[in-house]
Coordinates of C-alpha atoms and ligand atoms in Angstrom, one line a residue:
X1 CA -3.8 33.8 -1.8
X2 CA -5.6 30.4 -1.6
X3 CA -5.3 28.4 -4.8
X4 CA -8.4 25.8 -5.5
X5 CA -6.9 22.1 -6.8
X6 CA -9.8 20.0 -8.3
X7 CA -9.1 16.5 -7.3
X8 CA -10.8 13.3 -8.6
X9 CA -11.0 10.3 -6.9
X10 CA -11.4 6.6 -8.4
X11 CA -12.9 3.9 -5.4
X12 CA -14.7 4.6 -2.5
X13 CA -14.0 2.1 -0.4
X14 CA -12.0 1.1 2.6
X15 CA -9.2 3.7 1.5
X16 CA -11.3 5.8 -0.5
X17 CA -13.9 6.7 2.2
X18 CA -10.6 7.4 4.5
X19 CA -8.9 9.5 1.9
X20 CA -12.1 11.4 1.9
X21 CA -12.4 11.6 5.9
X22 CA -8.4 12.7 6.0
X23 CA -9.1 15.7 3.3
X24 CA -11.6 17.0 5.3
X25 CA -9.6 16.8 8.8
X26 CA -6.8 18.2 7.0
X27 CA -8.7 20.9 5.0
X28 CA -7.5 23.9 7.1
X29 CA -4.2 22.7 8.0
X30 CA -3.5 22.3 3.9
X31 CA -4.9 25.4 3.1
X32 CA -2.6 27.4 6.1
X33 CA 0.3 25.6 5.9
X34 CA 0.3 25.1 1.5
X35 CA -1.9 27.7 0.5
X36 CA -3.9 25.1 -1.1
X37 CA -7.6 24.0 -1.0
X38 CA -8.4 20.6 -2.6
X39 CA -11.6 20.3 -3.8
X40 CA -13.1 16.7 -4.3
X41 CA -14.9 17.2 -7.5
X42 CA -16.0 13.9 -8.6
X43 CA -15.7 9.8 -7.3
X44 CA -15.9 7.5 -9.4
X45 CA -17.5 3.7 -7.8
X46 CA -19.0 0.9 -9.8
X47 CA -22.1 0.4 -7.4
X48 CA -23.8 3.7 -7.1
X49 CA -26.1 2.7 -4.9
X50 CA -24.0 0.8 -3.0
X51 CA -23.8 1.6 1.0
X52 CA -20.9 4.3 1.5
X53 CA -18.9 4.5 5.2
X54 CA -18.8 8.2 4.4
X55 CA -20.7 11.1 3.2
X56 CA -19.2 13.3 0.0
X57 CA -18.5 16.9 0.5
X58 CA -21.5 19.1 -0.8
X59 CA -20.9 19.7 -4.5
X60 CA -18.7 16.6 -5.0
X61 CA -20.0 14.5 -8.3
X62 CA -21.0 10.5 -7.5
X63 CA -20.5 8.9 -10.7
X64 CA -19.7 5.2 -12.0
X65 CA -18.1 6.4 -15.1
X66 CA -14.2 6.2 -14.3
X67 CA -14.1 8.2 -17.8
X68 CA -16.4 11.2 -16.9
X69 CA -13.6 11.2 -14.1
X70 CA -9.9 11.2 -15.9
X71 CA -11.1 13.2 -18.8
X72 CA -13.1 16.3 -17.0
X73 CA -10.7 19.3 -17.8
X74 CA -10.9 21.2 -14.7
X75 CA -9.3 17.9 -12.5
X76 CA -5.6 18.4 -12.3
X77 CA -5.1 15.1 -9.6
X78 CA -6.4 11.9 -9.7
X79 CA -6.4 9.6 -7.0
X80 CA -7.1 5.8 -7.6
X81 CA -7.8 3.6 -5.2
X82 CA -10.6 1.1 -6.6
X83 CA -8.2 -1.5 -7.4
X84 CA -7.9 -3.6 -10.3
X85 CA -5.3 -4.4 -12.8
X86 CA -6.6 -3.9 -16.3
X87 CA -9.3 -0.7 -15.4
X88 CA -6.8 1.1 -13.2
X89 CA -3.7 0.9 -16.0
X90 CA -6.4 2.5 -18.6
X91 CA -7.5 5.1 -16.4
X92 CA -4.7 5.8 -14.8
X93 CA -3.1 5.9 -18.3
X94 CA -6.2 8.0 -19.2
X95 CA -5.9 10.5 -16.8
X96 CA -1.6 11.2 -17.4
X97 CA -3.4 11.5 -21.0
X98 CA -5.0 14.0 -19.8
X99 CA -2.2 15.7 -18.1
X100 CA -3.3 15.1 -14.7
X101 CA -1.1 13.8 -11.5
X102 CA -1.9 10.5 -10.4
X103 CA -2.1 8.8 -7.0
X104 CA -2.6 5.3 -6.3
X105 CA -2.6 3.1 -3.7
X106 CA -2.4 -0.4 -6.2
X107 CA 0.4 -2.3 -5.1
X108 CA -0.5 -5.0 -7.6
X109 CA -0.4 -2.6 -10.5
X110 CA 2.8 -0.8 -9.9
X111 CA 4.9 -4.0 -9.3
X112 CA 3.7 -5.2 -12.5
X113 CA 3.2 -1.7 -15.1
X114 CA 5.1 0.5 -12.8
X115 CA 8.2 1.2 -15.0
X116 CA 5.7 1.9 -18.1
X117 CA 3.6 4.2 -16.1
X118 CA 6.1 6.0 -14.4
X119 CA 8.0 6.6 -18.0
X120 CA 4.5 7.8 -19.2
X121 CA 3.8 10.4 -16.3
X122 CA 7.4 11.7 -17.3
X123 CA 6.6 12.0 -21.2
X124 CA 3.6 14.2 -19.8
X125 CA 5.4 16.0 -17.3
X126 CA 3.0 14.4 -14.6
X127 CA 3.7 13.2 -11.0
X128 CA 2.7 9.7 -10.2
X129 CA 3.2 9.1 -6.5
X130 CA 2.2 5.6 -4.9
X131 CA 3.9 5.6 -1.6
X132 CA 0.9 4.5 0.3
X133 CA 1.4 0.8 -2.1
X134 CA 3.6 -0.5 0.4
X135 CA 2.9 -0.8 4.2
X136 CA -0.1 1.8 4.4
X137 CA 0.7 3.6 7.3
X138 CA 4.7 3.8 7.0
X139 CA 6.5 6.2 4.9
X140 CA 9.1 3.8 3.5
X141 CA 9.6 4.5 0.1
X142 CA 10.1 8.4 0.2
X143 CA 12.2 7.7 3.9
X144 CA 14.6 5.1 1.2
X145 CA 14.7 7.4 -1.5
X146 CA 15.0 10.8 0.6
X147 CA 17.1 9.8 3.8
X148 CA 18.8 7.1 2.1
X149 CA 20.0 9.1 -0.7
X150 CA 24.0 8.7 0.2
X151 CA 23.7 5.4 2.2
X152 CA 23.7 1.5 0.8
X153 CA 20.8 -0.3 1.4
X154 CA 22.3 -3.9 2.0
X155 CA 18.6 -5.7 3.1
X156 CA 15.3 -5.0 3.9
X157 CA 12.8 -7.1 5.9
X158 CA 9.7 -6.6 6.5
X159 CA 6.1 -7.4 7.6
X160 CA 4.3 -5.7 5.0
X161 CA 1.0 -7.6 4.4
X162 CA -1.9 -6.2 7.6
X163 CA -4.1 -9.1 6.8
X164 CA -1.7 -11.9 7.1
X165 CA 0.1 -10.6 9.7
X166 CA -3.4 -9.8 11.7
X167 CA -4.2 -13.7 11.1
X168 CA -0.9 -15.2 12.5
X169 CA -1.1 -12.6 15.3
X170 CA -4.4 -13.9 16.4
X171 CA -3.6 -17.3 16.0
X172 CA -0.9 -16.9 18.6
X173 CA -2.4 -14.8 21.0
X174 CA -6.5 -16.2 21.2
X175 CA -5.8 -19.7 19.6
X176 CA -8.2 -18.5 16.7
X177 CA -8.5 -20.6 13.2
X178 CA -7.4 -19.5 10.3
X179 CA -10.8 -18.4 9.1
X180 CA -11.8 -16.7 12.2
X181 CA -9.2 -14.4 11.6
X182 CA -9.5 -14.1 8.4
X183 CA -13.0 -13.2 8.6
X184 CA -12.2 -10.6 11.2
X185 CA -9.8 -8.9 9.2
X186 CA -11.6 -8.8 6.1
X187 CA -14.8 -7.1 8.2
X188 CA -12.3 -4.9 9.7
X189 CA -10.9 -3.6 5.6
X190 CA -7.7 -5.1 6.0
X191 CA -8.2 -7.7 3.4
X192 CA -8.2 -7.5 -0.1
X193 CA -11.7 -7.7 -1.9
X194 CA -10.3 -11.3 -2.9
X195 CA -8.2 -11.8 0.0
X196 CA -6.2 -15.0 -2.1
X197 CA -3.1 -12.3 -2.7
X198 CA -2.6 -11.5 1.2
X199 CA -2.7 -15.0 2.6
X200 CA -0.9 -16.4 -1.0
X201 CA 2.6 -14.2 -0.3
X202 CA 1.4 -12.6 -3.7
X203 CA 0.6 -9.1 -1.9
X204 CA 3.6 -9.3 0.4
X205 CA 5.3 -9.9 -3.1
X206 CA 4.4 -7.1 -4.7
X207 CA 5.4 -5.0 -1.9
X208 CA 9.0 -6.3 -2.2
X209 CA 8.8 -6.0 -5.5
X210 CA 8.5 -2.0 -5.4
X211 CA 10.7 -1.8 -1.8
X212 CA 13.7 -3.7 -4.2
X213 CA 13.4 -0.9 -6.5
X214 CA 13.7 1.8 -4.1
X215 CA 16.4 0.0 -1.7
X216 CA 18.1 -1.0 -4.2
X217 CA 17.7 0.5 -7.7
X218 CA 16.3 -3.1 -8.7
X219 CA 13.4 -4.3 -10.3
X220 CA 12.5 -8.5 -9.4
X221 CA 9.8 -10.6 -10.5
X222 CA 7.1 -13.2 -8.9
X223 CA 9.2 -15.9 -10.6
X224 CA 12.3 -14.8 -8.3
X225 CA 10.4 -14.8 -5.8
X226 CA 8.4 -17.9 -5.6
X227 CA 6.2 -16.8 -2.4
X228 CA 4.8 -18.8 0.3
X229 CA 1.7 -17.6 2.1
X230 CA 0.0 -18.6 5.3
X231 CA -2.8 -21.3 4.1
X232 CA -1.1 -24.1 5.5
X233 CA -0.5 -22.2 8.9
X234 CA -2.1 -23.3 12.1
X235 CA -2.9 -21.8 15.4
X236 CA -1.3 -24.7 16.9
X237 CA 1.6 -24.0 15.2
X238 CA 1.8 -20.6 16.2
X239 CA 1.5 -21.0 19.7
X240 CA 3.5 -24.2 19.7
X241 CA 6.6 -21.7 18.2
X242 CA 5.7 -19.1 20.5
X243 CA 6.2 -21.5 23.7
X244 CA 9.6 -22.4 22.5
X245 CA 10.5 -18.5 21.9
X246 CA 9.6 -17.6 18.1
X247 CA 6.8 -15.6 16.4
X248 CA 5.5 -16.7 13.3
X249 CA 5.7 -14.2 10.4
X250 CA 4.8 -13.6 6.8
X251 CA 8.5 -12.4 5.8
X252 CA 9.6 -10.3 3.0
X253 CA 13.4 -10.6 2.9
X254 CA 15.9 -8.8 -0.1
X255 CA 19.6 -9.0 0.6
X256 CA 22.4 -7.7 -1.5
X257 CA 25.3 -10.1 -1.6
X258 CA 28.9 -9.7 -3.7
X259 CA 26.4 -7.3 -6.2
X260 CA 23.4 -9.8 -6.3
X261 CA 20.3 -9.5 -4.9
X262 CA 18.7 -12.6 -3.3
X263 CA 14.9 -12.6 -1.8
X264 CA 12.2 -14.4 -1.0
X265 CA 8.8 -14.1 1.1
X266 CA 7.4 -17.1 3.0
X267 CA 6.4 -17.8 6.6
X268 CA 9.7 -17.6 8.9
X269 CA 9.7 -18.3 12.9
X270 CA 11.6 -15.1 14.2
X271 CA 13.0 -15.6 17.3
X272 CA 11.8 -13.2 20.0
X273 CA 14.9 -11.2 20.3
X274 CA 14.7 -9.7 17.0
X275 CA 12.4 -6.6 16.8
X276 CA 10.7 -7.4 14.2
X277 CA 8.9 -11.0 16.2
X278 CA 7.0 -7.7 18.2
X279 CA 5.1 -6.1 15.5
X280 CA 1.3 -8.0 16.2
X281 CA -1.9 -7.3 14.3
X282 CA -2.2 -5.1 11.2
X283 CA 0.6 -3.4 12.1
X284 CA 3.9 -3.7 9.4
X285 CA 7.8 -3.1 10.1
X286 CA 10.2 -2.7 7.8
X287 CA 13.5 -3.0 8.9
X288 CA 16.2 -1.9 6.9
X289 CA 20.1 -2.6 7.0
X290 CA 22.3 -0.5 5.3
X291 CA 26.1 1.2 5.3
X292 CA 26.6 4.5 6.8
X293 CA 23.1 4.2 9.4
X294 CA 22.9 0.1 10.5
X295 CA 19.6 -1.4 11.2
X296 CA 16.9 0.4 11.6
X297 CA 13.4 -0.2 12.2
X298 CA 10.0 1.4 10.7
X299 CA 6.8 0.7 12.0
X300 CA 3.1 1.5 11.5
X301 CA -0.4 0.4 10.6
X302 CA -0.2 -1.6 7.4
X303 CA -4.4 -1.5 6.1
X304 CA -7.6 -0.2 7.0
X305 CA -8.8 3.2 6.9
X306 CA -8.3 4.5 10.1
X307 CA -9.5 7.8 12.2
X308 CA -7.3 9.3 10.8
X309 CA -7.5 6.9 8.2
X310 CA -3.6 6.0 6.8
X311 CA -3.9 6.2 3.1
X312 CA -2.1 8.9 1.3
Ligands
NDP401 N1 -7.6 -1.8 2.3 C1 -6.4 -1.4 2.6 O1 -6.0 -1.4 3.8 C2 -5.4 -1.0 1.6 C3 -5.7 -1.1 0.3 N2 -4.7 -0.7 -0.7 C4 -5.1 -0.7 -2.1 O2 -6.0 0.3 -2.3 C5 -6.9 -0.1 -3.3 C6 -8.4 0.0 -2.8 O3 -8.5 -0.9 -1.8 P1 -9.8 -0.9 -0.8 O4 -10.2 0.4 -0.5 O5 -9.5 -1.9 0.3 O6 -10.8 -1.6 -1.8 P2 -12.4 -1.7 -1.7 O7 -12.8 -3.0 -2.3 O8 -12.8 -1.4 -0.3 O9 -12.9 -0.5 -2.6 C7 -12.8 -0.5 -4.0 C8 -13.6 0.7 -4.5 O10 -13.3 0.8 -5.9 C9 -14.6 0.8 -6.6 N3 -14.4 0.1 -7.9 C10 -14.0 -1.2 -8.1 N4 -14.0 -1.5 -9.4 C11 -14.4 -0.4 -10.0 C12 -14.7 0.0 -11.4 N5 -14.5 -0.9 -12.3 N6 -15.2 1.2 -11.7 C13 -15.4 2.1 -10.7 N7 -15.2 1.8 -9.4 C14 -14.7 0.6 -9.0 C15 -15.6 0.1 -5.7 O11 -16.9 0.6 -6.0 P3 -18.2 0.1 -5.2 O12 -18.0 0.6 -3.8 O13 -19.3 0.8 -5.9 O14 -18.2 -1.4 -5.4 C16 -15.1 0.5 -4.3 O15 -15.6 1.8 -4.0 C17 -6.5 -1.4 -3.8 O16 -5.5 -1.2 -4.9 C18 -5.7 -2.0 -2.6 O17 -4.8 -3.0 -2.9 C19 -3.5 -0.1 -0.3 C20 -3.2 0.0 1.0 C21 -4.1 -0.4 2.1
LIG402 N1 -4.6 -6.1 2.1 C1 -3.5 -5.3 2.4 C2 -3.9 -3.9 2.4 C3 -2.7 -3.0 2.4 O1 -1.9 -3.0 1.5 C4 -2.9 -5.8 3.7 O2 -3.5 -6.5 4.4 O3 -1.7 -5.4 4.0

């Protein structure tokens, strides 16, 4: 027998409208293969007049009270992806209250509340999943904690911020500025609203943030990690690396060494031999090195909402 989950949904934006488009496509396959039909009861957004890229499902509620939302009794999953530090820790907060599952897609949040939240959603015997945080498309952090259960992580590298990574890509490739490619990936939902934290390192640090802790069982910090982003990049240095053999990328580097774990995230000419110098546009790698399996490499669209859209 089919059982009917009431789902509520904070944000609909770029990943919100293709959450909404992938719970549609998926409806029948979910309801076959789990026995389980989710029902979109209510979306939260602060504009409700505002444009939408998608249209609700008949019956689901448009509201721009995030409260009507994480407190409505018959909503057993919430799903947050509007953003935001200070709103998204109440609601989210709110709604574990409330004894409801929570999933988010706020990178910036977990790296900085995750261990409170996550010891939270135990006291109430919640889940709190956030796996699409880090590299959209890519299923890193339940591939490190499932498949790398009996293995030692030893590093991790990745390109984990789309935006950035889209910028330097086009740099290279068209000769582009810096703010022509910005703009393109901001109109194509890459970017952050404010897109300071993907070009800044501080998005790419966050990321790292939550990989460390799944790689390695180890929380770091922004002061560890002292990022360097992209500002100061230009396309003539791009292609002036690529002549000579090297790819610029925004790198996200954590290595364990004698027990301690050093990191960092700044700009870093990979040399074209190295897998990771071939992962161009939005796309994100993470390549992992660890005991019992070597080096292996992970790839996948990092941002946007795709068809099918990526967010999870
Ligand atoms: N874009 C991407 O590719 C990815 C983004 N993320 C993360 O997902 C989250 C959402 O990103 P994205 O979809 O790009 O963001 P957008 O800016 O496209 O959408 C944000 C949505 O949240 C709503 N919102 C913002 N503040 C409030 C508030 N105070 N109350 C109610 N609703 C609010 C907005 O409402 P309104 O539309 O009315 O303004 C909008 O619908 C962020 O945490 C981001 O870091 C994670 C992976 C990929
Ligand atoms: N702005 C982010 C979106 C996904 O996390 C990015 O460009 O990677």
């Amino acid at each position: 027998m089919t059982q009917t989950i009431e789902v509520g949904m904070l944000g609909l934006g770029t990943v919100g409208s293709g959450v909404v488009m992938r719970l549609t496509q998926a409806a029948t396959k979910i309801e076959q293969t789990q026995g389980i039909r989710l029902h979109l009861a209510a979306v939260a957004v602060h504009h409700l007049n505002a444009p939408r890229a998608v249209t609700l499902p008949i019956g689901t509620r448009l509201t721009d009270k995030i409260a009507t939302v994480v407190t409505d009794p018959h909503i057993q999953i919430v799903i947050e992806v509007m953003g935001t530090l200070a709103t998204a820790e109440a609601a989210i907060v709110a709604a574990l209250q409330h004894g409801k599952s929570v999933i988010t897609a706020n990178k910036d949040l977990i790296a900085t509340a995750g261990p409170r939240l996550i010891a939270l959603a135990q006291r109430q015997q919640c889940d709190l999943f956030y796996e699409a945080s880090v590299a959209g498309g890519i299923p890193i952090l339940r591939t490190l904690t499932d498949s790398y259960a009996t293995d030692q992580v030893q590093q991790v590298a990745g390109i984990i911020n789309g935006t950035a990574n889209y910028i330097l890509s086009a740099m290279t490739a068209t000769g582009a500025t810096y703010a022509e490619a910005l703009a393109a990936a901001q109109r194509a939902g890459y970017a952050e609203a404010d897109p300071t934290n993907d070009v800044s390192g501080l998005d790419t640090t966050y990321k790292l943030m939550i990989l460390s802790q799944f790689a390695f069982g180890q929380g770091l910090t922004i002061s560890q990690i002292q990022p360097q982003g992209i500002t100061m990049i230009t396309a003539a240095a791009c292609q002036q690396a690529a002549q000579s053999g090297w790819q610029v990328k925004l790198l996200a580097q954590a290595q364990l060494q004698v027990g301690q774990l050093y990191c960092r995230v700044a700009p870093v000419a990979v040399p074209n031999t190295l897998a990771l110098s071939q992962i161009n546009g939005v796309q994100n790698g993470v390549a992992v090195r660890s005991q019992a399996i070597g080096q292996s490499l992970y790839t996948g669209p990092g941002a946007g909402a795709r068809r099918p859209p990526i967010a999870s």
